[in-house]
Amino acid sequence: MTAAEETLEERNSRIVIDMWQKVIREGSREAVLRYIAPGYIQHNVNMPSGREHLLRLVDIIKDTPADFNPPRHKELVRTVAQGDHVVVIWEQEQDDPNVPGATYTGHAFDMFRLEDGMIVEHWDDTRKWPKPW
Amino acid sequence: MSERITSLKPAIDAADGQTAPVIAADHAQLLHSDDPVLAANKRLCYDMYRTVLQAGHADRAPDFIGPHYIQHNPNVMSGVEALQAFIRGSRPQREILPHIELPLVSIIAERDMVNFTFVRTEKDGDGNSYHTSWFDLFRIENGRIVEHWDPAMKSADMLKLDPNDNKIGR
């Protein structure tokens, strides 16, 4: 399908997945500036609102301090989009609290709101990190 | 072009450095879709939520949920009977209300899926409350919910937990 035939939902989902690849997996500052709006509203409990905090995050992703415990790798399960919202569902292996050393498959969620192809707001299910950066 | 699916309103003040959570002002707006199948799917999940999960009417579960229900929550087995046992073990039966009372942010529907996003209150290691988000994703087939995902972690406590006391901003 060419770009001209994309629905709003397909376009927004593509933007979100491309942003995730380049920002979260590759730590690209350029991708933060291309995809994240300056007035970015952040509902993740560990980060304040504002694009500058994502720029700080990609610096950490690129050059991870020894005491920083990065989140586990997530595999895409599916996206659900409607209008300006995109929900992304991921699979990730998590430590089993009952069996030391064992893991089980859990799910993680992100929701994004976009305006004119830029991501302006983000929600996720993250718990408070014991040591916020 | 920007299409806001609903107007949001502040739910409660947040702690320093945190963004104040927002909830939907109008559930009718969230339930709307120009596509009649998506609108029916949203309504099916909304009615299941307020009847089974909120009001605890486990006997009504088969009205909304298919017999071969696939459950990805790591604390509950697949099948409608396992869901009924979980509901009976974790919450009392209450009056069935016309609205979901938990702080609902959005209902997003596409293809055969419907996602609900809620504000969720948690406590940190020091016992201080903070806000994060909770998600329930449902897949619908032939007018019944057949699959469910959420961000739950493995925990024996969850089987006893009634999330319906989490009613900020109402």
XYZ file of N, CA, C and O in Angstrom, chain B residues 2-168:
668
model
N -6.572 16.621 12.992
C -6.553 15.994 14.305
C -7.976 15.652 14.717
O -8.866 16.473 14.640
N -8.168 14.411 15.123
C -9.498 13.964 15.538
C -9.424 13.535 16.981
O -9.019 12.421 17.277
N -9.778 14.387 17.890
C -9.791 13.972 19.300
C -10.981 13.061 19.494
O -12.083 13.387 19.063
N -10.761 11.923 20.133
C -11.880 11.010 20.303
C -12.781 11.453 21.436
O -13.917 11.071 21.512
N -12.279 12.266 22.340
C -13.113 12.723 23.428
C -12.448 13.909 24.094
O -11.264 14.147 23.912
N -13.209 14.647 24.861
C -12.593 15.684 25.674
C -12.161 15.062 26.991
O -12.856 14.223 27.550
N -11.016 15.468 27.479
C -10.478 14.931 28.718
C -10.533 16.015 29.782
O -10.472 17.190 29.486
N -10.670 15.594 31.036
C -10.656 16.560 32.129
C -9.678 16.084 33.195
O -9.468 14.873 33.354
N -9.057 17.012 33.946
C -8.124 16.594 34.986
C -8.852 15.745 36.023
O -9.978 16.052 36.414
N -8.207 14.650 36.461
C -8.860 13.740 37.401
C -8.530 14.114 38.840
O -9.370 14.017 39.724
N -7.320 14.537 39.087
C -6.866 14.771 40.458
C -5.505 15.449 40.352
O -4.830 15.337 39.334
N -5.101 16.172 41.381
C -3.770 16.777 41.364
C -2.707 15.690 41.471
O -2.916 14.663 42.099
N -1.562 15.923 40.852
C -0.479 14.942 40.896
C 0.634 15.438 41.802
O 0.726 16.620 42.118
N 1.485 14.482 42.210
C 2.649 14.840 43.023
C 3.628 15.661 42.179
O 3.532 15.685 40.954
N 4.569 16.329 42.839
C 5.567 17.140 42.139
C 6.283 16.309 41.083
O 6.649 15.174 41.324
N 6.493 16.901 39.907
C 7.241 16.226 38.858
C 6.416 15.238 38.058
O 6.888 14.666 37.100
N 5.161 15.014 38.440
C 4.293 14.095 37.699
C 3.224 14.881 36.950
O 2.779 15.922 37.409
N 2.805 14.329 35.824
C 1.731 14.939 35.051
C 0.394 14.511 35.652
O 0.197 13.335 35.928
N -0.504 15.468 35.875
C -1.805 15.138 36.464
C -2.579 14.216 35.531
O -2.641 14.454 34.324
N -3.168 13.126 36.063
C -3.923 12.229 35.195
C -5.187 12.898 34.654
O -5.722 13.815 35.268
N -5.644 12.422 33.497
C -6.866 12.947 32.882
C -7.835 11.793 32.660
O -7.423 10.653 32.464
N -9.140 12.088 32.737
C -10.143 11.070 32.431
C -11.151 11.629 31.440
O -11.276 12.844 31.288
N -11.864 10.717 30.785
C -12.838 11.126 29.779
C -14.020 11.830 30.438
O -14.520 11.387 31.471
N -14.463 12.916 29.834
C -15.592 13.660 30.380
C -16.921 13.010 30.008
O -17.913 13.173 30.705
N -16.969 12.254 28.919
C -18.247 11.788 28.383
C -18.085 10.375 27.798
O -17.472 10.207 26.743
N -18.643 9.359 28.475
C -18.485 7.979 27.990
C -19.248 7.730 26.690
O -18.845 6.881 25.893
N -20.353 8.471 26.469
C -21.105 8.294 25.219
C -20.215 8.623 24.022
O -20.258 7.952 22.982
N -19.376 9.647 24.185
C -18.433 10.035 23.142
C -17.413 8.913 22.896
O -17.075 8.618 21.749
N -16.961 8.285 23.983
C -15.989 7.191 23.846
C -16.603 5.992 23.128
O -15.917 5.267 22.422
N -17.911 5.773 23.350
C -18.571 4.595 22.783
C -18.945 4.784 21.319
O -19.302 3.838 20.626
N -18.826 6.020 20.835
C -19.235 6.303 19.463
C -18.243 5.740 18.448
O -17.038 5.744 18.663
N -18.781 5.241 17.332
C -17.972 4.978 16.140
C -18.892 5.112 14.942
O -20.058 4.734 15.011
N -18.370 5.654 13.846
C -19.162 5.721 12.613
C -19.378 4.329 12.024
O -20.295 4.117 11.240
N -18.511 3.390 12.398
C -18.620 2.011 11.929
C -19.515 1.245 12.909
O -19.178 1.108 14.086
N -20.686 0.741 12.455
C -21.616 0.086 13.391
C -21.034 -1.156 14.061
O -21.400 -1.462 15.209
N -20.122 -1.870 13.408
C -19.507 -3.052 14.028
C -18.591 -2.621 15.171
O -18.627 -3.194 16.271
N -17.787 -1.572 14.948
C -16.896 -1.090 16.008
C -17.709 -0.532 17.178
O -17.363 -0.752 18.339
N -18.807 0.168 16.869
C -19.666 0.706 17.941
C -20.265 -0.440 18.758
O -20.317 -0.380 19.995
N -20.701 -1.518 18.084
C -21.278 -2.668 18.800
C -20.211 -3.376 19.635
O -20.488 -3.825 20.755
N -18.999 -3.480 19.101
C -17.908 -4.114 19.856
C -17.567 -3.323 21.112
O -17.331 -3.894 22.187
N -17.528 -1.990 20.989
C -17.272 -1.141 22.157
C -18.366 -1.336 23.205
O -18.098 -1.472 24.402
N -19.603 -1.341 22.761
C -20.742 -1.466 23.683
C -20.713 -2.827 24.385
O -20.955 -2.927 25.590
N -20.395 -3.892 23.625
C -20.307 -5.240 24.213
C -19.291 -5.263 25.357
O -19.574 -5.769 26.452
N -18.106 -4.706 25.105
C -17.042 -4.727 26.135
C -17.415 -3.823 27.309
O -17.162 -4.163 28.475
N -18.018 -2.673 27.017
C -18.415 -1.729 28.081
C -19.458 -2.374 28.987
O -19.370 -2.287 30.222
N -20.445 -3.053 28.378
C -21.505 -3.704 29.167
C -20.956 -4.884 29.968
O -21.364 -5.112 31.105
N -20.013 -5.634 29.382
C -19.370 -6.718 30.133
C -18.636 -6.138 31.338
O -18.748 -6.640 32.459
N -17.904 -5.042 31.100
C -17.107 -4.435 32.170
C -17.992 -4.016 33.347
O -17.734 -4.350 34.506
N -19.079 -3.281 33.057
C -19.889 -2.740 34.161
C -20.745 -3.837 34.812
O -21.071 -3.745 35.999
N -21.048 -4.915 34.080
C -21.889 -5.985 34.610
C -21.075 -7.037 35.357
O -21.397 -7.408 36.490
N -20.005 -7.513 34.715
C -19.241 -8.636 35.276
C -18.101 -8.135 36.165
O -18.005 -8.517 37.334
N -17.233 -7.285 35.629
C -16.033 -6.872 36.371
C -16.367 -5.862 37.463
O -15.805 -5.915 38.551
N -17.283 -4.939 37.186
C -17.601 -3.891 38.164
C -18.662 -4.359 39.159
O -18.477 -4.243 40.370
N -19.770 -4.887 38.659
C -20.863 -5.282 39.553
C -20.690 -6.707 40.080
O -21.436 -7.130 40.964
N -19.726 -7.459 39.537
C -19.437 -8.790 40.062
C -20.484 -9.840 39.733
O -20.561 -10.869 40.414
N -21.286 -9.627 38.688
C -22.315 -10.608 38.308
C -21.687 -11.677 37.414
O -21.831 -11.650 36.184
N -21.000 -12.634 38.048
C -20.269 -13.668 37.315
C -21.216 -14.510 36.454
O -20.840 -14.977 35.379
N -22.467 -14.693 36.925
C -23.422 -15.514 36.174
C -23.757 -14.904 34.807
O -24.192 -15.610 33.902
N -23.550 -13.593 34.649
C -23.856 -12.929 33.376
C -22.698 -13.031 32.373
O -22.856 -12.614 31.212
N -21.542 -13.545 32.792
C -20.363 -13.577 31.914
C -20.635 -14.233 30.554
O -20.207 -13.705 29.521
N -21.367 -15.366 30.500
C -21.580 -16.000 29.185
C -22.413 -15.152 28.215
O -22.417 -15.419 27.012
N -23.124 -14.125 28.727
C -23.859 -13.225 27.822
C -22.903 -12.403 26.954
O -23.299 -11.882 25.900
N -21.670 -12.227 27.423
C -20.719 -11.347 26.747
C -19.476 -12.072 26.238
O -18.804 -11.598 25.332
N -19.150 -13.201 26.872
C -17.846 -13.847 26.658
C -18.045 -15.227 26.058
O -18.873 -16.010 26.540
N -17.268 -15.532 25.010
C -17.367 -16.821 24.333
C -16.835 -17.945 25.216
O -16.010 -17.716 26.095
N -17.281 -19.189 24.970
C -16.893 -20.319 25.822
C -15.395 -20.635 25.737
O -14.820 -21.171 26.693
N -14.753 -20.300 24.606
C -13.332 -20.639 24.440
C -12.454 -19.405 24.644
O -11.469 -19.199 23.938
N -12.832 -18.601 25.619
C -12.157 -17.355 25.981
C -10.674 -17.599 26.272
O -10.321 -18.408 27.130
N -9.799 -16.876 25.554
C -8.350 -16.992 25.763
C -7.903 -15.874 26.692
O -8.090 -14.697 26.388
N -7.318 -16.249 27.824
C -6.950 -15.293 28.875
C -5.428 -15.178 28.931
O -4.756 -16.171 29.211
N -4.897 -13.967 28.703
C -3.445 -13.769 28.788
C -3.006 -13.235 30.142
O -1.812 -13.147 30.398
N -3.941 -12.813 30.992
C -3.568 -12.426 32.351
C -2.917 -13.640 33.021
O -3.509 -14.719 33.051
N -1.676 -13.477 33.550
C -0.935 -14.652 34.028
C -1.486 -15.259 35.319
O -0.999 -16.308 35.747
N -2.486 -14.619 35.924
C -3.028 -15.125 37.197
C -4.343 -15.884 37.035
O -4.856 -16.446 38.003
N -4.917 -15.857 35.824
C -6.233 -16.471 35.599
C -6.122 -17.396 34.391
O -5.469 -17.065 33.406
N -6.741 -18.564 34.461
C -6.706 -19.518 33.357
C -7.670 -19.073 32.254
O -8.558 -18.269 32.473
N -7.520 -19.671 31.058
C -8.457 -19.416 29.967
C -9.805 -20.051 30.265
O -9.914 -20.933 31.121
N -10.842 -19.595 29.549
C -12.176 -20.173 29.697
C -13.074 -19.282 30.519
O -12.641 -18.634 31.479
N -14.352 -19.256 30.179
C -15.290 -18.382 30.874
C -15.487 -18.823 32.328
O -15.664 -17.999 33.224
N -15.379 -20.143 32.605
C -15.556 -20.623 33.986
C -14.449 -20.095 34.896
O -14.703 -19.767 36.057
N -13.215 -20.048 34.379
C -12.097 -19.548 35.191
C -12.306 -18.070 35.516
O -12.028 -17.623 36.634
N -12.833 -17.310 34.548
C -13.117 -15.892 34.807
C -14.207 -15.761 35.866
O -14.108 -14.932 36.787
N -15.231 -16.585 35.765
C -16.321 -16.534 36.749
C -15.803 -16.851 38.150
O -16.168 -16.180 39.119
N -14.916 -17.854 38.259
C -14.359 -18.214 39.565
C -13.521 -17.060 40.121
O -13.575 -16.743 41.320
N -12.758 -16.391 39.248
C -11.936 -15.244 39.661
C -12.832 -14.114 40.175
O -12.562 -13.516 41.229
N -13.912 -13.822 39.451
C -14.817 -12.734 39.865
C -15.461 -13.072 41.214
O -15.499 -12.245 42.127
N -15.947 -14.303 41.347
C -16.619 -14.696 42.608
C -15.663 -14.649 43.787
O -16.064 -14.346 44.907
N -14.374 -14.945 43.535
C -13.395 -14.980 44.616
C -12.810 -13.629 44.976
O -12.106 -13.512 45.978
N -13.064 -12.606 44.163
C -12.354 -11.344 44.375
C -13.247 -10.152 44.671
O -12.745 -9.102 45.065
N -14.592 -10.266 44.475
C -15.428 -9.078 44.693
C -16.864 -9.467 45.005
O -17.332 -10.519 44.557
N -17.551 -8.615 45.748
C -18.959 -8.894 46.034
C -19.837 -8.556 44.828
O -19.400 -7.850 43.921
N -21.071 -9.079 44.824
C -22.049 -8.641 43.814
C -22.591 -7.281 44.214
O -22.930 -7.048 45.365
N -22.660 -6.376 43.230
C -23.172 -5.028 43.474
C -24.265 -4.740 42.455
O -24.444 -5.466 41.477
N -24.918 -3.630 42.661
C -25.909 -3.153 41.698
C -25.226 -2.892 40.353
O -24.115 -2.360 40.304
N -25.890 -3.268 39.248
C -25.340 -3.001 37.915
C -25.663 -1.546 37.548
O -26.827 -1.174 37.430
N -24.622 -0.734 37.405
C -24.792 0.689 37.114
C -24.679 0.930 35.608
O -24.052 0.147 34.891
N -25.274 2.024 35.111
C -25.218 2.286 33.663
C -23.839 2.700 33.167
O -23.585 2.659 31.962
N -22.951 3.110 34.090
C -21.636 3.596 33.671
C -20.511 2.839 34.356
O -20.663 2.369 35.477
N -19.368 2.767 33.680
C -18.142 2.303 34.313
C -17.689 3.382 35.291
O -17.613 4.560 34.945
N -17.419 2.972 36.524
C -17.040 3.930 37.558
C -15.534 4.148 37.672
O -15.093 5.165 38.180
N -14.730 3.182 37.252
C -13.273 3.375 37.280
C -12.913 4.539 36.361
O -13.627 4.823 35.395
N -11.800 5.231 36.680
C -11.439 6.429 35.898
C -10.973 6.083 34.486
O -9.818 5.759 34.252
N -11.890 6.168 33.551
C -11.678 5.740 32.164
C -11.095 6.891 31.340
O -11.608 8.009 31.364
N -10.027 6.603 30.618
C -9.369 7.612 29.781
C -9.847 7.510 28.342
O -10.162 8.513 27.704
N -9.888 6.275 27.797
C -10.273 6.139 26.390
C -10.798 4.740 26.095
O -10.525 3.789 26.839
N -11.587 4.627 25.020
C -11.976 3.343 24.426
C -11.599 3.448 22.948
O -12.107 4.318 22.241
N -10.674 2.588 22.523
C -10.154 2.620 21.152
C -10.555 1.319 20.463
O -10.286 0.244 21.001
N -11.192 1.411 19.288
C -11.595 0.199 18.568
C -11.058 0.229 17.146
O -11.111 1.264 16.462
N -10.529 -0.911 16.720
C -10.059 -1.081 15.341
C -10.138 -2.564 15.001
O -9.819 -3.405 15.842
N -10.542 -2.853 13.754
C -10.691 -4.247 13.311
C -11.540 -5.019 14.344
O -12.648 -4.597 14.660
N -10.999 -6.148 14.895
C -11.785 -6.959 15.839
C -11.390 -6.690 17.291
O -11.638 -7.521 18.156
N -10.768 -5.517 17.553
C -10.225 -5.254 18.892
C -10.790 -3.993 19.526
O -11.107 -3.025 18.837
N -10.897 -4.033 20.848
C -11.313 -2.866 21.634
C -10.358 -2.744 22.818
O -10.146 -3.723 23.549
N -9.792 -1.552 23.019
C -8.891 -1.309 24.150
C -9.476 -0.258 25.092
O -9.921 0.799 24.654
N -9.444 -0.569 26.386
C -9.833 0.380 27.432
C -8.566 0.843 28.153
O -7.738 0.015 28.525
N -8.435 2.156 28.379
C -7.327 2.704 29.171
C -7.901 3.395 30.397
O -8.845 4.193 30.277
N -7.355 3.070 31.571
C -7.813 3.638 32.842
C -6.653 4.322 33.565
O -5.494 3.941 33.389
N -6.979 5.294 34.423
C -6.008 5.774 35.407
C -5.986 4.761 36.542
O -7.040 4.326 37.013
N -4.789 4.358 36.971
C -4.668 3.382 38.057
C -3.799 3.955 39.171
O -2.743 4.529 38.907
N -4.274 3.804 40.397
C -3.522 4.276 41.548
C -2.729 3.109 42.128
O -3.275 2.032 42.344
N -1.438 3.329 42.338
C -0.568 2.319 42.956
C 0.127 2.960 44.151
O 0.083 4.175 44.319
N 0.764 2.129 44.970
C 1.556 2.654 46.083
C 3.028 2.301 45.867
O 3.341 1.194 45.426
N 3.904 3.262 46.142
C 5.337 2.972 46.003
C 5.863 2.276 47.264
O 5.094 1.991 48.193
N 7.150 1.990 47.292
C 7.753 1.247 48.399
C 7.597 1.935 49.746
O 7.645 1.281 50.793
N 7.408 3.267 49.726
C 7.232 4.017 50.979
C 5.764 4.183 51.352
O 5.443 4.908 52.300
N 4.863 3.567 50.576
C 3.438 3.666 50.871
C 2.760 4.908 50.308
O 1.594 5.172 50.592
N 3.492 5.688 49.497
C 2.890 6.884 48.895
C 2.161 6.524 47.605
O 2.669 5.755 46.789
N 0.967 7.107 47.406
C 0.187 6.840 46.197
C 0.794 7.561 44.994
O 1.312 8.660 45.123
N 0.688 6.910 43.830
C 1.025 7.579 42.568
C 0.093 7.029 41.497
O -0.634 6.049 41.733
N 0.094 7.673 40.328
C -0.816 7.271 39.259
C -0.059 6.724 38.064
O 0.944 7.272 37.644
N -0.568 5.616 37.532
C -0.063 5.072 36.283
C -1.293 4.727 35.432
O -2.382 5.229 35.711
N -1.128 3.949 34.386
C -2.262 3.617 33.517
C -2.473 2.110 33.504
O -1.522 1.339 33.622
N -3.746 1.710 33.355
C -4.100 0.300 33.219
C -4.794 0.114 31.872
O -5.489 1.020 31.400
N -4.587 -1.050 31.275
C -5.153 -1.311 29.954
C -5.852 -2.666 29.954
O -5.357 -3.618 30.572
N -6.981 -2.761 29.290
C -7.619 -4.041 28.988
C -7.890 -4.076 27.499
O -8.589 -3.211 26.969
N -7.334 -5.079 26.828
C -7.548 -5.257 25.391
C -8.391 -6.501 25.169
O -8.087 -7.566 25.717
N -9.463 -6.356 24.389
C -10.354 -7.473 24.094
C -10.401 -7.721 22.592
O -10.398 -6.773 21.796
N -10.475 -9.015 22.201
C -10.745 -9.372 20.802
C -12.146 -9.959 20.730
O -12.551 -10.737 21.609
N -12.887 -9.554 19.706
C -14.301 -9.931 19.581
C -14.499 -10.766 18.319
O -13.934 -10.465 17.261
N -15.287 -11.827 18.468
C -15.609 -12.691 17.331
C -17.077 -13.049 17.438
O -17.525 -13.504 18.500
N -17.834 -12.836 16.374
C -19.251 -13.189 16.347
C -20.020 -12.647 17.558
O -20.817 -13.369 18.168
N -19.770 -11.390 17.918
C -20.547 -10.755 18.983
C -20.197 -11.206 20.393
O -20.958 -10.932 21.329
N -19.082 -11.909 20.567
C -18.644 -12.320 21.902
C -17.159 -11.994 22.083
O -16.383 -12.040 21.125
N -16.768 -11.685 23.335
C -15.356 -11.463 23.652
C -14.675 -12.826 23.705
O -15.121 -13.726 24.432
N -13.592 -12.991 22.928
C -12.945 -14.309 22.857
C -11.495 -14.289 23.340
O -10.870 -15.347 23.455
N -10.936 -13.101 23.628
C -9.531 -13.034 24.049
C -9.303 -11.751 24.832
O -9.918 -10.720 24.540
N -8.415 -11.809 25.836
C -8.141 -10.651 26.706
C -6.667 -10.572 27.071
O -6.051 -11.578 27.399
N -6.138 -9.350 27.005
C -4.766 -9.058 27.433
C -4.822 -7.915 28.454
O -5.621 -6.984 28.308
N -3.931 -7.935 29.441
C -3.747 -6.768 30.312
C -2.302 -6.762 30.799
O -1.556 -7.710 30.540
N -1.861 -5.696 31.486
C -0.459 -5.634 31.905
C -0.191 -6.298 33.248
O 0.854 -6.048 33.856
N -1.090 -7.161 33.732
C -0.925 -7.774 35.060
C 0.378 -8.562 35.148
O 0.770 -9.250 34.207
N 1.003 -8.470 36.309
C 2.165 -9.301 36.598
C 1.699 -10.483 37.441
O 0.649 -10.415 38.082
N 2.482 -11.557 37.440
C 2.129 -12.725 38.243
C 2.097 -12.345 39.718
O 3.075 -11.821 40.245
N 0.984 -12.593 40.386
C 0.862 -12.236 41.795
C -0.338 -12.948 42.388
O -1.458 -12.849 41.870
N -0.107 -13.665 43.476
C -1.213 -14.362 44.135
C -2.224 -13.358 44.684
O -3.418 -13.645 44.781
N -1.749 -12.142 45.027
C -2.640 -11.123 45.585
C -3.730 -10.724 44.604
O -4.832 -10.359 44.997
N -3.406 -10.772 43.295
C -4.366 -10.290 42.318
C -5.671 -11.083 42.358
O -6.736 -10.552 42.066
N -5.571 -12.374 42.740
C -6.775 -13.208 42.748
C -7.766 -12.762 43.826
O -8.931 -13.122 43.784
N -7.274 -11.981 44.793
C -8.160 -11.499 45.858
C -8.492 -10.020 45.687
O -9.289 -9.477 46.438
N -7.860 -9.374 44.716
C -7.936 -7.920 44.610
C -9.176 -7.477 43.836
O -9.399 -7.908 42.712
N -9.960 -6.612 44.439
C -11.087 -5.983 43.748
C -10.645 -4.591 43.325
O -10.461 -3.717 44.164
N -10.423 -4.355 42.026
C -9.894 -3.052 41.595
C -10.941 -1.943 41.636
O -10.620 -0.780 41.361
N -12.183 -2.265 42.012
C -13.250 -1.285 41.871
C -13.265 -0.193 42.945
O -14.115 0.682 42.930
N -12.301 -0.251 43.885
C -12.210 0.847 44.846
C -11.338 1.987 44.320
O -11.174 3.001 44.962
N -10.807 1.813 43.120
C -9.899 2.789 42.511
C -10.715 3.834 41.747
O -10.783 3.840 40.543
N -11.399 4.712 42.492
C -12.357 5.619 41.852
C -11.983 7.070 42.058
O -12.741 7.836 42.633
N -10.807 7.445 41.597
C -10.433 8.851 41.748
C -11.283 9.728 40.835
O -11.787 9.285 39.816
